[in-house]
């Protein structure tokens, strides 16, 4: 059911420093920061030949990233995103196998303008999983 790895998201306490590290030290292609107020994050997309890295930084009150950074002050991998062809059929299949979909269970429009869902990390070996319809 899942296809390509779309991205790995890393929560970072200092977006500028992390961006500079990927650009200057690791020599990656980095894009300008993008505010995603609906998701409470500022995102920097880093383009790799086979996938993307997303640097996440809290934006506004009640950002889901703020609590993560409190527990992981130097940052850390926040979630991984797999591509699916049909997000609703993927959701139904997962729910019928007992997996928990976060939020209302309805897909939201993610940072790339495509429908996304998040799956409970406790159901997936401690990893927050995002599904994105491509
Ligand atoms: Co993501």
Coordinates of C-alpha atoms and ligand atoms in Angstrom, one line a residue:
X1 CA 0.0 0.0 0.0
X2 CA 2.7 2.6 0.9
X3 CA 4.9 3.8 -1.8
X4 CA 7.9 6.1 -1.8
X5 CA 9.3 7.9 1.2
X6 CA 8.1 11.4 0.6
X7 CA 10.0 13.1 3.4
X8 CA 11.6 12.8 6.8
X9 CA 10.6 15.7 9.1
X10 CA 13.1 16.9 11.8
X11 CA 12.0 19.3 14.5
X12 CA 14.7 21.9 15.1
X13 CA 15.1 24.5 17.9
X14 CA 17.0 27.0 15.6
X15 CA 15.7 27.0 12.1
X16 CA 18.4 29.3 10.7
X17 CA 21.2 27.3 12.2
X18 CA 19.8 24.0 11.0
X19 CA 19.2 25.4 7.5
X20 CA 22.7 26.7 7.3
X21 CA 24.1 23.3 8.4
X22 CA 22.2 21.5 5.7
X23 CA 23.2 24.1 3.1
X24 CA 26.8 24.8 4.0
X25 CA 28.0 21.8 5.9
X26 CA 26.0 19.0 4.1
X27 CA 25.9 20.8 0.8
X28 CA 22.2 20.2 0.2
X29 CA 19.7 22.3 -1.8
X30 CA 17.6 24.2 0.7
X31 CA 14.5 26.3 0.0
X32 CA 13.4 29.5 1.8
X33 CA 11.3 29.1 5.0
X34 CA 7.6 28.7 4.5
X35 CA 5.0 29.5 7.3
X36 CA 2.2 27.0 7.6
X37 CA -0.1 28.7 10.1
X38 CA -2.7 25.9 9.8
X39 CA -0.2 23.4 11.0
X40 CA 1.6 25.7 13.5
X41 CA 4.9 25.3 11.9
X42 CA 7.5 27.0 9.8
X43 CA 9.0 24.6 7.3
X44 CA 12.3 24.5 5.3
X45 CA 12.3 22.0 2.5
X46 CA 15.6 20.4 1.7
X47 CA 15.8 18.6 -1.6
X48 CA 17.7 15.3 -1.8
X49 CA 18.0 13.3 -5.0
X50 CA 15.7 10.6 -3.7
X51 CA 13.5 12.3 -1.1
X52 CA 13.1 15.5 1.0
X53 CA 13.9 16.5 4.5
X54 CA 11.6 19.0 6.2
X55 CA 13.0 21.1 9.0
X56 CA 10.1 22.0 11.3
X57 CA 10.0 24.9 13.7
X58 CA 7.1 26.0 16.0
X59 CA 4.9 28.8 14.7
X60 CA 2.4 30.6 16.9
X61 CA 0.6 29.4 20.0
X62 CA 0.0 25.8 20.6
X63 CA 2.3 24.5 17.9
X64 CA 2.5 20.7 17.9
X65 CA 6.2 21.1 17.5
X66 CA 6.7 23.1 20.7
X67 CA 5.9 20.1 23.0
X68 CA 8.2 17.9 21.0
X69 CA 11.1 20.4 21.4
X70 CA 10.4 20.6 25.1
X71 CA 11.1 16.9 25.3
X72 CA 13.9 16.9 22.8
X73 CA 15.6 20.3 23.3
X74 CA 18.3 19.7 20.6
X75 CA 15.7 18.6 18.1
X76 CA 15.0 15.2 16.6
X77 CA 13.1 13.2 14.0
X78 CA 9.5 14.1 14.3
X79 CA 7.8 12.0 11.6
X80 CA 8.3 10.2 8.4
X81 CA 5.9 10.5 5.4
X82 CA 5.0 7.7 3.0
X83 CA 3.1 8.2 -0.2
X84 CA -0.1 6.5 -0.9
X85 CA -2.3 6.5 -4.1
X86 CA -5.6 6.7 -2.3
X87 CA -5.6 8.2 1.1
X88 CA -9.2 7.3 2.0
X89 CA -8.8 3.7 1.1
X90 CA -5.5 3.6 3.0
X91 CA -7.2 5.1 6.1
X92 CA -10.1 2.7 6.0
X93 CA -7.7 -0.3 5.7
X94 CA -5.6 1.0 8.6
X95 CA -8.5 1.7 10.8
X96 CA -10.0 -1.7 10.1
X97 CA -6.8 -3.2 11.3
X98 CA -7.0 -1.2 14.5
X99 CA -4.6 1.6 13.8
X100 CA -5.5 5.0 15.1
X101 CA -5.7 8.0 12.8
X102 CA -5.0 11.3 14.6
X103 CA -7.4 14.2 14.7
X104 CA -10.8 13.9 13.1
X105 CA -9.7 11.1 10.9
X106 CA -10.4 13.2 7.8
X107 CA -7.4 14.1 5.6
X108 CA -6.1 17.7 5.8
X109 CA -4.2 19.6 3.2
X110 CA -0.5 19.3 4.1
X111 CA 2.5 21.4 3.4
X112 CA 2.7 20.3 -0.2
X113 CA -1.0 21.1 -0.9
X114 CA -1.9 17.4 -0.9
X115 CA -4.2 15.5 1.4
X116 CA -2.4 14.0 4.5
X117 CA -3.2 12.0 7.6
X118 CA -1.1 11.1 10.6
X119 CA -1.1 7.8 12.4
X120 CA -0.6 7.3 16.1
X121 CA 3.1 6.6 16.9
X122 CA 2.2 4.0 19.5
X123 CA 0.6 1.9 16.7
X124 CA 3.7 2.1 14.5
X125 CA 6.7 1.2 16.6
X126 CA 7.1 4.6 18.2
X127 CA 7.1 6.5 14.9
X128 CA 4.7 9.2 13.9
X129 CA 3.7 8.3 10.4
X130 CA 2.3 10.8 7.9
X131 CA 0.5 9.5 4.7
X132 CA 0.3 11.8 1.7
X133 CA -1.8 11.2 -1.3
X134 CA 0.2 11.8 -4.5
Ligands
LIG1 CO1 5.3 16.0 7.0

